[in-house]
Amino acid sequence: MGADRSDEGRVPDGVDVSVPSIARVYDAMLGGSENYASDRAVAQKIQGVLPISKESAWEHREVLARGVRYLVEQGIDQFIDLGSGLPTVQNTHQVAQAANPAARVVYVDNDPIVFAHGRELLAGDDNALVVTADLRDPGDVLGRSEVRELIDLARPLGVLMIGVVHHLGDAENPGAVVRQYVDAVVPGSFLFLTHFQAAPPVTDEMEKVFLQMLGSGRFRTNAEIAGFFDGLEIEEPGVVEIPLWRPEKPASESSGEGAPSRLIAAGMGRKV
């Protein structure tokens, strides 16, 4: 969890810190400091239901880095990171630019605190920026002038939806949201997506915690997650638990109801 400290003086204008934020809860899970009491309460509740959820959060961060490195190897040099969350470690632009210094990255999040801290992190980097926008409105996101100045939609790019689609409820038609981004990019582009994976009965209780305290957080079946890649050419090894998605060291397939590997699935698809 984030360190005990006063929240006074750290709140951007217009932010109600009594309401937990998805980005800040995730920051708390990773042991960050950019979170508040309401966020830590949710993170603690999640860990109370499933103590290994913090380890799962770190596995999630590591699969993001693996995915970005893989995309750079495929020749991708521009990325849109949707629902990016707060800066932590192995941020998309850092991973991409370590492999290709010319790589360009746009971060998109609807939390103004993400914008404030992202702007600080990216100061002096002309190839990366953060915008405050709602990813549920692809037309607005992709039509932003600052986005279009950095991202060329006439060239292949990587669309990253890491740990965000599960925060879209069924009524918000997440499949249609994903499809709009896929339709907007040219062939040769990739979608890299991770999603909470249903593993009853453990995840039933976790889903209740997310929905009650955050108002979002759906655990979907592997088949439902795979459906987000309809029409795309799925990269190996398919839609699998995150430790098994292109591991850079031998991965041991965890087992049992509480195994971290059963909580989140990852997949990547190429538009042909």
PDB file of C-alpha atoms in Angstrom:
ATOM      1  CA  MET A   1       0.000   0.000   0.000  1.00  0.00           C
ATOM      2  CA  GLY A   2       1.045   3.626  -0.261  1.00  0.00           C
ATOM      3  CA  ALA A   3       2.856   5.061   2.722  1.00  0.00           C
ATOM      4  CA  ASP A   4       0.826   6.658   5.517  1.00  0.00           C
ATOM      5  CA  ARG A   5       0.800  10.384   4.938  1.00  0.00           C
ATOM      6  CA  SER A   6      -1.416  13.419   4.920  1.00  0.00           C
ATOM      7  CA  ASP A   7      -3.381  13.936   1.738  1.00  0.00           C
ATOM      8  CA  GLU A   8      -3.448  17.693   2.261  1.00  0.00           C
ATOM      9  CA  GLY A   9      -1.865  19.804  -0.427  1.00  0.00           C
ATOM     10  CA  ARG A  10      -1.655  16.982  -2.968  1.00  0.00           C
ATOM     11  CA  VAL A  11      -5.076  17.244  -4.559  1.00  0.00           C
ATOM     12  CA  PRO A  12      -5.504  18.770  -8.039  1.00  0.00           C
ATOM     13  CA  ASP A  13      -8.415  21.179  -8.428  1.00  0.00           C
ATOM     14  CA  GLY A  14     -11.742  19.490  -8.973  1.00  0.00           C
ATOM     15  CA  VAL A  15     -10.681  16.056  -7.689  1.00  0.00           C
ATOM     16  CA  ASP A  16     -12.852  14.467  -4.979  1.00  0.00           C
ATOM     17  CA  VAL A  17     -10.424  12.138  -3.184  1.00  0.00           C
ATOM     18  CA  SER A  18     -13.243  10.651  -1.115  1.00  0.00           C
ATOM     19  CA  VAL A  19     -14.215   8.763  -4.282  1.00  0.00           C
ATOM     20  CA  PRO A  20     -11.745   6.001  -5.168  1.00  0.00           C
ATOM     21  CA  SER A  21     -10.113   6.063  -8.580  1.00  0.00           C
ATOM     22  CA  ILE A  22      -9.219   3.006 -10.655  1.00  0.00           C
ATOM     23  CA  ALA A  23      -5.789   4.441 -11.466  1.00  0.00           C
ATOM     24  CA  ARG A  24      -5.038   5.278  -7.826  1.00  0.00           C
ATOM     25  CA  VAL A  25      -6.261   1.923  -6.494  1.00  0.00           C
ATOM     26  CA  TYR A  26      -3.882   0.221  -8.911  1.00  0.00           C
ATOM     27  CA  ASP A  27      -1.115   2.563  -7.740  1.00  0.00           C
ATOM     28  CA  ALA A  28      -1.841   1.512  -4.156  1.00  0.00           C
ATOM     29  CA  MET A  29      -1.710  -2.144  -5.143  1.00  0.00           C
ATOM     30  CA  LEU A  30       1.758  -1.549  -6.603  1.00  0.00           C
ATOM     31  CA  GLY A  31       2.960   0.198  -3.445  1.00  0.00           C
ATOM     32  CA  GLY A  32       2.916   3.668  -4.991  1.00  0.00           C
ATOM     33  CA  SER A  33       2.422   6.965  -3.178  1.00  0.00           C
ATOM     34  CA  GLU A  34      -0.055   8.743  -5.456  1.00  0.00           C
ATOM     35  CA  ASN A  35      -3.203   7.455  -3.776  1.00  0.00           C
ATOM     36  CA  TYR A  36      -5.579   8.474  -1.018  1.00  0.00           C
ATOM     37  CA  ALA A  37      -7.427   6.868   1.881  1.00  0.00           C
ATOM     38  CA  SER A  38     -10.425   5.915  -0.269  1.00  0.00           C
ATOM     39  CA  ASP A  39      -8.129   4.211  -2.791  1.00  0.00           C
ATOM     40  CA  ARG A  40      -6.166   2.355  -0.118  1.00  0.00           C
ATOM     41  CA  ALA A  41      -9.410   1.127   1.451  1.00  0.00           C
ATOM     42  CA  VAL A  42     -10.362  -0.556  -1.832  1.00  0.00           C
ATOM     43  CA  ALA A  43      -6.873  -2.014  -2.295  1.00  0.00           C
ATOM     44  CA  GLN A  44      -6.887  -3.384   1.255  1.00  0.00           C
ATOM     45  CA  LYS A  45     -10.340  -4.880   0.752  1.00  0.00           C
ATOM     46  CA  ILE A  46      -9.175  -6.615  -2.433  1.00  0.00           C
ATOM     47  CA  GLN A  47      -6.124  -8.018  -0.666  1.00  0.00           C
ATOM     48  CA  GLY A  48      -8.341  -9.160   2.175  1.00  0.00           C
ATOM     49  CA  VAL A  49     -10.399 -11.206  -0.268  1.00  0.00           C
ATOM     50  CA  LEU A  50      -7.350 -12.489  -2.151  1.00  0.00           C
ATOM     51  CA  PRO A  51      -3.931 -11.866  -0.538  1.00  0.00           C
ATOM     52  CA  ILE A  52      -1.967 -12.619  -3.738  1.00  0.00           C
ATOM     53  CA  SER A  53      -3.697  -9.803  -5.663  1.00  0.00           C
ATOM     54  CA  LYS A  54      -0.663  -7.524  -5.130  1.00  0.00           C
ATOM     55  CA  GLU A  55       1.600 -10.083  -6.821  1.00  0.00           C
ATOM     56  CA  SER A  56      -0.913 -10.282  -9.643  1.00  0.00           C
ATOM     57  CA  ALA A  57      -0.722  -6.493 -10.072  1.00  0.00           C
ATOM     58  CA  TRP A  58       3.053  -6.736 -10.549  1.00  0.00           C
ATOM     59  CA  GLU A  59       2.652  -9.600 -13.030  1.00  0.00           C
ATOM     60  CA  HIS A  60       0.288  -7.327 -14.909  1.00  0.00           C
ATOM     61  CA  ARG A  61       2.939  -4.621 -15.092  1.00  0.00           C
ATOM     62  CA  GLU A  62       5.536  -7.070 -16.343  1.00  0.00           C
ATOM     63  CA  VAL A  63       3.327  -8.365 -19.158  1.00  0.00           C
ATOM     64  CA  LEU A  64       2.851  -4.785 -20.355  1.00  0.00           C
ATOM     65  CA  ALA A  65       6.626  -4.450 -20.757  1.00  0.00           C
ATOM     66  CA  ARG A  66       6.866  -7.785 -22.575  1.00  0.00           C
ATOM     67  CA  GLY A  67       4.095  -6.798 -24.939  1.00  0.00           C
ATOM     68  CA  VAL A  68       5.630  -3.427 -25.770  1.00  0.00           C
ATOM     69  CA  ARG A  69       9.033  -4.971 -26.417  1.00  0.00           C
ATOM     70  CA  TYR A  70       7.441  -7.572 -28.687  1.00  0.00           C
ATOM     71  CA  LEU A  71       5.625  -4.871 -30.644  1.00  0.00           C
ATOM     72  CA  VAL A  72       8.831  -2.894 -31.155  1.00  0.00           C
ATOM     73  CA  GLU A  73      10.399  -6.093 -32.491  1.00  0.00           C
ATOM     74  CA  GLN A  74       7.532  -6.262 -35.007  1.00  0.00           C
ATOM     75  CA  GLY A  75       8.409  -2.775 -36.240  1.00  0.00           C
ATOM     76  CA  ILE A  76       5.812  -0.810 -34.269  1.00  0.00           C
ATOM     77  CA  ASP A  77       7.120   2.620 -33.298  1.00  0.00           C
ATOM     78  CA  GLN A  78       3.947   4.398 -32.146  1.00  0.00           C
ATOM     79  CA  PHE A  79       1.564   3.478 -29.344  1.00  0.00           C
ATOM     80  CA  ILE A  80      -1.705   4.636 -27.800  1.00  0.00           C
ATOM     81  CA  ASP A  81      -1.931   3.473 -24.180  1.00  0.00           C
ATOM     82  CA  LEU A  82      -5.624   3.657 -23.234  1.00  0.00           C
ATOM     83  CA  GLY A  83      -6.513   3.833 -19.555  1.00  0.00           C
ATOM     84  CA  SER A  84      -2.813   4.061 -18.798  1.00  0.00           C
ATOM     85  CA  GLY A  85      -3.059   4.784 -15.073  1.00  0.00           C
ATOM     86  CA  LEU A  86      -0.463   6.517 -12.945  1.00  0.00           C
ATOM     87  CA  PRO A  87       3.263   6.429 -13.759  1.00  0.00           C
ATOM     88  CA  THR A  88       4.992   3.572 -11.955  1.00  0.00           C
ATOM     89  CA  VAL A  89       7.867   1.532 -13.363  1.00  0.00           C
ATOM     90  CA  GLN A  90       8.337   0.109 -16.860  1.00  0.00           C
ATOM     91  CA  ASN A  91       6.037   2.716 -18.339  1.00  0.00           C
ATOM     92  CA  THR A  92       5.190   2.225 -22.003  1.00  0.00           C
ATOM     93  CA  HIS A  93       7.352   5.052 -23.342  1.00  0.00           C
ATOM     94  CA  GLN A  94      10.337   3.939 -21.266  1.00  0.00           C
ATOM     95  CA  VAL A  95      10.126   0.361 -22.501  1.00  0.00           C
ATOM     96  CA  ALA A  96       9.488   1.347 -26.122  1.00  0.00           C
ATOM     97  CA  GLN A  97      12.151   4.044 -26.258  1.00  0.00           C
ATOM     98  CA  ALA A  98      14.738   1.768 -24.665  1.00  0.00           C
ATOM     99  CA  ALA A  99      14.358  -0.427 -27.743  1.00  0.00           C
ATOM    100  CA  ASN A 100      13.695   2.388 -30.226  1.00  0.00           C
ATOM    101  CA  PRO A 101      14.509   5.943 -29.079  1.00  0.00           C
ATOM    102  CA  ALA A 102      12.235   7.343 -31.804  1.00  0.00           C
ATOM    103  CA  ALA A 103       9.137   5.507 -30.514  1.00  0.00           C
ATOM    104  CA  ARG A 104       6.128   7.720 -29.857  1.00  0.00           C
ATOM    105  CA  VAL A 105       3.586   7.155 -27.098  1.00  0.00           C
ATOM    106  CA  VAL A 106       0.293   8.801 -26.190  1.00  0.00           C
ATOM    107  CA  TYR A 107      -1.171   7.992 -22.782  1.00  0.00           C
ATOM    108  CA  VAL A 108      -4.925   8.383 -22.304  1.00  0.00           C
ATOM    109  CA  ASP A 109      -6.708   8.394 -18.949  1.00  0.00           C
ATOM    110  CA  ASN A 110      -9.770  10.102 -17.501  1.00  0.00           C
ATOM    111  CA  ASP A 111      -8.196  10.755 -14.076  1.00  0.00           C
ATOM    112  CA  PRO A 112      -6.786  14.319 -13.859  1.00  0.00           C
ATOM    113  CA  ILE A 113      -4.174  13.119 -11.367  1.00  0.00           C
ATOM    114  CA  VAL A 114      -2.778  10.876 -14.096  1.00  0.00           C
ATOM    115  CA  PHE A 115      -2.426  13.949 -16.308  1.00  0.00           C
ATOM    116  CA  ALA A 116      -0.657  15.943 -13.585  1.00  0.00           C
ATOM    117  CA  HIS A 117       1.898  13.267 -12.772  1.00  0.00           C
ATOM    118  CA  GLY A 118       2.260  12.092 -16.352  1.00  0.00           C
ATOM    119  CA  ARG A 119       3.103  15.601 -17.487  1.00  0.00           C
ATOM    120  CA  GLU A 120       5.874  15.766 -14.899  1.00  0.00           C
ATOM    121  CA  LEU A 121       7.262  12.388 -15.941  1.00  0.00           C
ATOM    122  CA  LEU A 122       7.230  13.285 -19.629  1.00  0.00           C
ATOM    123  CA  ALA A 123       8.745  16.754 -19.321  1.00  0.00           C
ATOM    124  CA  GLY A 124      11.423  17.090 -21.982  1.00  0.00           C
ATOM    125  CA  ASP A 125      10.260  14.074 -23.983  1.00  0.00           C
ATOM    126  CA  ASP A 126       8.870  15.328 -27.280  1.00  0.00           C
ATOM    127  CA  ASN A 127       7.842  11.815 -28.318  1.00  0.00           C
ATOM    128  CA  ALA A 128       5.408  11.146 -25.481  1.00  0.00           C
ATOM    129  CA  LEU A 129       2.418  12.924 -24.020  1.00  0.00           C
ATOM    130  CA  VAL A 130      -0.571  12.332 -21.778  1.00  0.00           C
ATOM    131  CA  VAL A 131      -4.126  13.475 -22.471  1.00  0.00           C
ATOM    132  CA  THR A 132      -7.182  13.479 -20.253  1.00  0.00           C
ATOM    133  CA  ALA A 133      -9.995  11.828 -22.193  1.00  0.00           C
ATOM    134  CA  ASP A 134     -12.578   9.074 -21.926  1.00  0.00           C
ATOM    135  CA  LEU A 135     -11.478   5.988 -23.850  1.00  0.00           C
ATOM    136  CA  ARG A 136     -15.152   5.090 -24.296  1.00  0.00           C
ATOM    137  CA  ASP A 137     -15.285   7.837 -26.928  1.00  0.00           C
ATOM    138  CA  PRO A 138     -12.780   6.660 -29.566  1.00  0.00           C
ATOM    139  CA  GLY A 139     -13.773   9.443 -31.959  1.00  0.00           C
ATOM    140  CA  ASP A 140     -12.822  12.094 -29.432  1.00  0.00           C
ATOM    141  CA  VAL A 141      -9.589  10.358 -28.394  1.00  0.00           C
ATOM    142  CA  LEU A 142      -8.334   9.763 -31.923  1.00  0.00           C
ATOM    143  CA  GLY A 143      -9.543  13.134 -33.153  1.00  0.00           C
ATOM    144  CA  ARG A 144      -7.629  15.178 -30.590  1.00  0.00           C
ATOM    145  CA  SER A 145      -5.174  17.515 -32.298  1.00  0.00           C
ATOM    146  CA  GLU A 146      -2.413  16.710 -29.808  1.00  0.00           C
ATOM    147  CA  VAL A 147      -2.898  12.994 -30.446  1.00  0.00           C
ATOM    148  CA  ARG A 148      -2.815  13.432 -34.210  1.00  0.00           C
ATOM    149  CA  GLU A 149       0.340  15.520 -33.997  1.00  0.00           C
ATOM    150  CA  LEU A 150       2.190  12.600 -32.425  1.00  0.00           C
ATOM    151  CA  ILE A 151       0.377   9.563 -33.851  1.00  0.00           C
ATOM    152  CA  ASP A 152       0.059   8.962 -37.591  1.00  0.00           C
ATOM    153  CA  LEU A 153      -3.074   6.877 -38.132  1.00  0.00           C
ATOM    154  CA  ALA A 154      -1.957   6.168 -41.686  1.00  0.00           C
ATOM    155  CA  ARG A 155       0.836   3.988 -40.286  1.00  0.00           C
ATOM    156  CA  PRO A 156       0.635   0.839 -38.117  1.00  0.00           C
ATOM    157  CA  LEU A 157       0.506   1.377 -34.377  1.00  0.00           C
ATOM    158  CA  GLY A 158       0.036  -0.504 -31.158  1.00  0.00           C
ATOM    159  CA  VAL A 159      -3.261  -0.006 -29.343  1.00  0.00           C
ATOM    160  CA  LEU A 160      -2.790  -0.918 -25.684  1.00  0.00           C
ATOM    161  CA  MET A 161      -5.793  -1.675 -23.484  1.00  0.00           C
ATOM    162  CA  ILE A 162      -4.039  -3.005 -20.416  1.00  0.00           C
ATOM    163  CA  GLY A 163      -6.275  -3.677 -17.442  1.00  0.00           C
ATOM    164  CA  VAL A 164      -8.981  -1.309 -18.623  1.00  0.00           C
ATOM    165  CA  VAL A 165     -11.682  -3.148 -20.612  1.00  0.00           C
ATOM    166  CA  HIS A 166     -12.799  -5.030 -17.500  1.00  0.00           C
ATOM    167  CA  HIS A 167     -13.814  -1.629 -16.102  1.00  0.00           C
ATOM    168  CA  LEU A 168     -16.378  -1.261 -18.890  1.00  0.00           C
ATOM    169  CA  GLY A 169     -19.708  -2.765 -17.917  1.00  0.00           C
ATOM    170  CA  ASP A 170     -21.732  -4.944 -20.251  1.00  0.00           C
ATOM    171  CA  ALA A 171     -24.186  -2.073 -20.796  1.00  0.00           C
ATOM    172  CA  GLU A 172     -21.327   0.064 -22.152  1.00  0.00           C
ATOM    173  CA  ASN A 173     -20.773  -2.480 -24.928  1.00  0.00           C
ATOM    174  CA  PRO A 174     -17.010  -2.877 -24.496  1.00  0.00           C
ATOM    175  CA  GLY A 175     -16.784  -4.991 -27.631  1.00  0.00           C
ATOM    176  CA  ALA A 176     -18.015  -2.058 -29.707  1.00  0.00           C
ATOM    177  CA  VAL A 177     -15.536   0.305 -28.034  1.00  0.00           C
ATOM    178  CA  VAL A 178     -12.640  -2.022 -28.809  1.00  0.00           C
ATOM    179  CA  ARG A 179     -13.894  -2.497 -32.357  1.00  0.00           C
ATOM    180  CA  GLN A 180     -13.950   1.245 -33.011  1.00  0.00           C
ATOM    181  CA  TYR A 181     -10.254   1.501 -32.187  1.00  0.00           C
ATOM    182  CA  VAL A 182      -9.449  -1.529 -34.335  1.00  0.00           C
ATOM    183  CA  ASP A 183     -11.475  -0.113 -37.228  1.00  0.00           C
ATOM    184  CA  ALA A 184      -9.615   3.209 -36.968  1.00  0.00           C
ATOM    185  CA  VAL A 185      -6.117   1.756 -37.406  1.00  0.00           C
ATOM    186  CA  VAL A 186      -4.481   0.460 -40.579  1.00  0.00           C
ATOM    187  CA  PRO A 187      -3.521  -3.153 -41.330  1.00  0.00           C
ATOM    188  CA  GLY A 188      -0.296  -4.112 -39.617  1.00  0.00           C
ATOM    189  CA  SER A 189      -1.469  -2.507 -36.373  1.00  0.00           C
ATOM    190  CA  PHE A 190      -1.832  -4.514 -33.172  1.00  0.00           C
ATOM    191  CA  LEU A 191      -4.267  -4.648 -30.267  1.00  0.00           C
ATOM    192  CA  PHE A 192      -2.738  -5.736 -26.957  1.00  0.00           C
ATOM    193  CA  LEU A 193      -5.350  -6.316 -24.265  1.00  0.00           C
ATOM    194  CA  THR A 194      -5.466  -7.745 -20.756  1.00  0.00           C
ATOM    195  CA  HIS A 195      -8.601  -8.480 -18.780  1.00  0.00           C
ATOM    196  CA  PHE A 196      -9.753  -9.897 -15.460  1.00  0.00           C
ATOM    197  CA  GLN A 197     -10.471 -13.589 -16.051  1.00  0.00           C
ATOM    198  CA  ALA A 198     -13.317 -15.366 -14.315  1.00  0.00           C
ATOM    199  CA  ALA A 199     -12.177 -18.166 -12.017  1.00  0.00           C
ATOM    200  CA  PRO A 200     -15.158 -18.960  -9.777  1.00  0.00           C
ATOM    201  CA  PRO A 201     -15.686 -18.999  -6.891  1.00  0.00           C
ATOM    202  CA  VAL A 202     -12.676 -16.825  -5.926  1.00  0.00           C
ATOM    203  CA  THR A 203     -13.246 -14.108  -8.502  1.00  0.00           C
ATOM    204  CA  ASP A 204     -16.967 -13.918  -7.713  1.00  0.00           C
ATOM    205  CA  GLU A 205     -16.139 -12.287  -4.387  1.00  0.00           C
ATOM    206  CA  MET A 206     -13.481 -10.061  -5.955  1.00  0.00           C
ATOM    207  CA  GLU A 207     -15.949  -8.866  -8.570  1.00  0.00           C
ATOM    208  CA  LYS A 208     -18.382  -7.925  -5.804  1.00  0.00           C
ATOM    209  CA  VAL A 209     -15.660  -5.850  -4.100  1.00  0.00           C
ATOM    210  CA  PHE A 210     -14.806  -4.014  -7.318  1.00  0.00           C
ATOM    211  CA  LEU A 211     -18.429  -3.333  -8.219  1.00  0.00           C
ATOM    212  CA  GLN A 212     -19.404  -2.210  -4.718  1.00  0.00           C
ATOM    213  CA  MET A 213     -16.378  -0.011  -4.001  1.00  0.00           C
ATOM    214  CA  LEU A 214     -15.303   1.168  -7.461  1.00  0.00           C
ATOM    215  CA  GLY A 215     -18.482   0.739  -9.464  1.00  0.00           C
ATOM    216  CA  SER A 216     -16.664  -1.302 -12.104  1.00  0.00           C
ATOM    217  CA  GLY A 217     -14.586  -4.437 -12.545  1.00  0.00           C
ATOM    218  CA  ARG A 218     -16.016  -7.350 -14.523  1.00  0.00           C
ATOM    219  CA  PHE A 219     -14.444 -10.795 -14.549  1.00  0.00           C
ATOM    220  CA  ARG A 220     -15.206 -12.328 -17.947  1.00  0.00           C
ATOM    221  CA  THR A 221     -14.590 -15.816 -19.285  1.00  0.00           C
ATOM    222  CA  ASN A 222     -11.654 -16.625 -21.527  1.00  0.00           C
ATOM    223  CA  ALA A 223     -14.060 -17.015 -24.444  1.00  0.00           C
ATOM    224  CA  GLU A 224     -15.527 -13.566 -23.807  1.00  0.00           C
ATOM    225  CA  ILE A 225     -12.052 -12.041 -23.653  1.00  0.00           C
ATOM    226  CA  ALA A 226     -11.021 -13.803 -26.858  1.00  0.00           C
ATOM    227  CA  GLY A 227     -14.088 -12.254 -28.483  1.00  0.00           C
ATOM    228  CA  PHE A 228     -12.484  -8.816 -28.289  1.00  0.00           C
ATOM    229  CA  PHE A 229      -9.991 -10.033 -30.924  1.00  0.00           C
ATOM    230  CA  ASP A 230     -12.613 -11.118 -33.464  1.00  0.00           C
ATOM    231  CA  GLY A 231     -11.354 -10.395 -36.974  1.00  0.00           C
ATOM    232  CA  LEU A 232      -7.739 -10.103 -35.868  1.00  0.00           C
ATOM    233  CA  GLU A 233      -4.898 -12.553 -36.355  1.00  0.00           C
ATOM    234  CA  ILE A 234      -4.051 -13.744 -32.835  1.00  0.00           C
ATOM    235  CA  GLU A 235      -0.373 -13.785 -31.942  1.00  0.00           C
ATOM    236  CA  GLU A 236       1.042 -16.818 -30.155  1.00  0.00           C
ATOM    237  CA  PRO A 237       0.431 -18.107 -27.530  1.00  0.00           C
ATOM    238  CA  GLY A 238      -3.166 -16.897 -27.816  1.00  0.00           C
ATOM    239  CA  VAL A 239      -5.297 -15.550 -24.966  1.00  0.00           C
ATOM    240  CA  VAL A 240      -3.675 -16.993 -21.865  1.00  0.00           C
ATOM    241  CA  GLU A 241      -2.936 -16.220 -18.230  1.00  0.00           C
ATOM    242  CA  ILE A 242      -0.433 -13.373 -18.041  1.00  0.00           C
ATOM    243  CA  PRO A 243       2.577 -15.356 -16.731  1.00  0.00           C
ATOM    244  CA  LEU A 244       2.225 -17.597 -19.786  1.00  0.00           C
ATOM    245  CA  TRP A 245       2.073 -14.802 -22.352  1.00  0.00           C
ATOM    246  CA  ARG A 246       5.504 -14.823 -24.042  1.00  0.00           C
ATOM    247  CA  PRO A 247       7.486 -15.185 -20.783  1.00  0.00           C
ATOM    248  CA  GLU A 248      11.104 -14.001 -20.912  1.00  0.00           C
ATOM    249  CA  LYS A 249      12.091 -16.641 -18.383  1.00  0.00           C
ATOM    250  CA  PRO A 250      10.626 -20.085 -17.706  1.00  0.00           C
ATOM    251  CA  ALA A 251       7.094 -19.688 -16.432  1.00  0.00           C
ATOM    252  CA  SER A 252       5.605 -22.128 -13.982  1.00  0.00           C
ATOM    253  CA  GLU A 253       1.892 -22.540 -14.559  1.00  0.00           C
ATOM    254  CA  SER A 254       0.354 -21.837 -11.180  1.00  0.00           C
ATOM    255  CA  SER A 255      -2.583 -23.904 -10.131  1.00  0.00           C
ATOM    256  CA  GLY A 256      -5.325 -23.720  -7.564  1.00  0.00           C
ATOM    257  CA  GLU A 257      -8.219 -21.354  -7.077  1.00  0.00           C
ATOM    258  CA  GLY A 258      -6.067 -18.532  -5.712  1.00  0.00           C
ATOM    259  CA  ALA A 259      -3.279 -18.663  -8.254  1.00  0.00           C
ATOM    260  CA  PRO A 260      -2.298 -15.230  -9.624  1.00  0.00           C
ATOM    261  CA  SER A 261      -2.058 -16.636 -13.143  1.00  0.00           C
ATOM    262  CA  ARG A 262      -5.791 -17.302 -13.186  1.00  0.00           C
ATOM    263  CA  LEU A 263      -6.808 -13.724 -12.441  1.00  0.00           C
ATOM    264  CA  ILE A 264      -5.823 -11.911 -15.635  1.00  0.00           C
ATOM    265  CA  ALA A 265      -5.598 -13.017 -19.245  1.00  0.00           C
ATOM    266  CA  ALA A 266      -3.536 -11.367 -21.964  1.00  0.00           C
ATOM    267  CA  GLY A 267      -3.812 -11.503 -25.717  1.00  0.00           C
ATOM    268  CA  MET A 268      -2.538  -9.697 -28.796  1.00  0.00           C
ATOM    269  CA  GLY A 269      -4.072  -9.506 -32.248  1.00  0.00           C
ATOM    270  CA  ARG A 270      -2.753  -8.142 -35.540  1.00  0.00           C
ATOM    271  CA  LYS A 271      -4.990  -6.418 -38.056  1.00  0.00           C
ATOM    272  CA  VAL A 272      -4.521  -7.930 -41.504  1.00  0.00           C
TER     273      VAL A 272
END
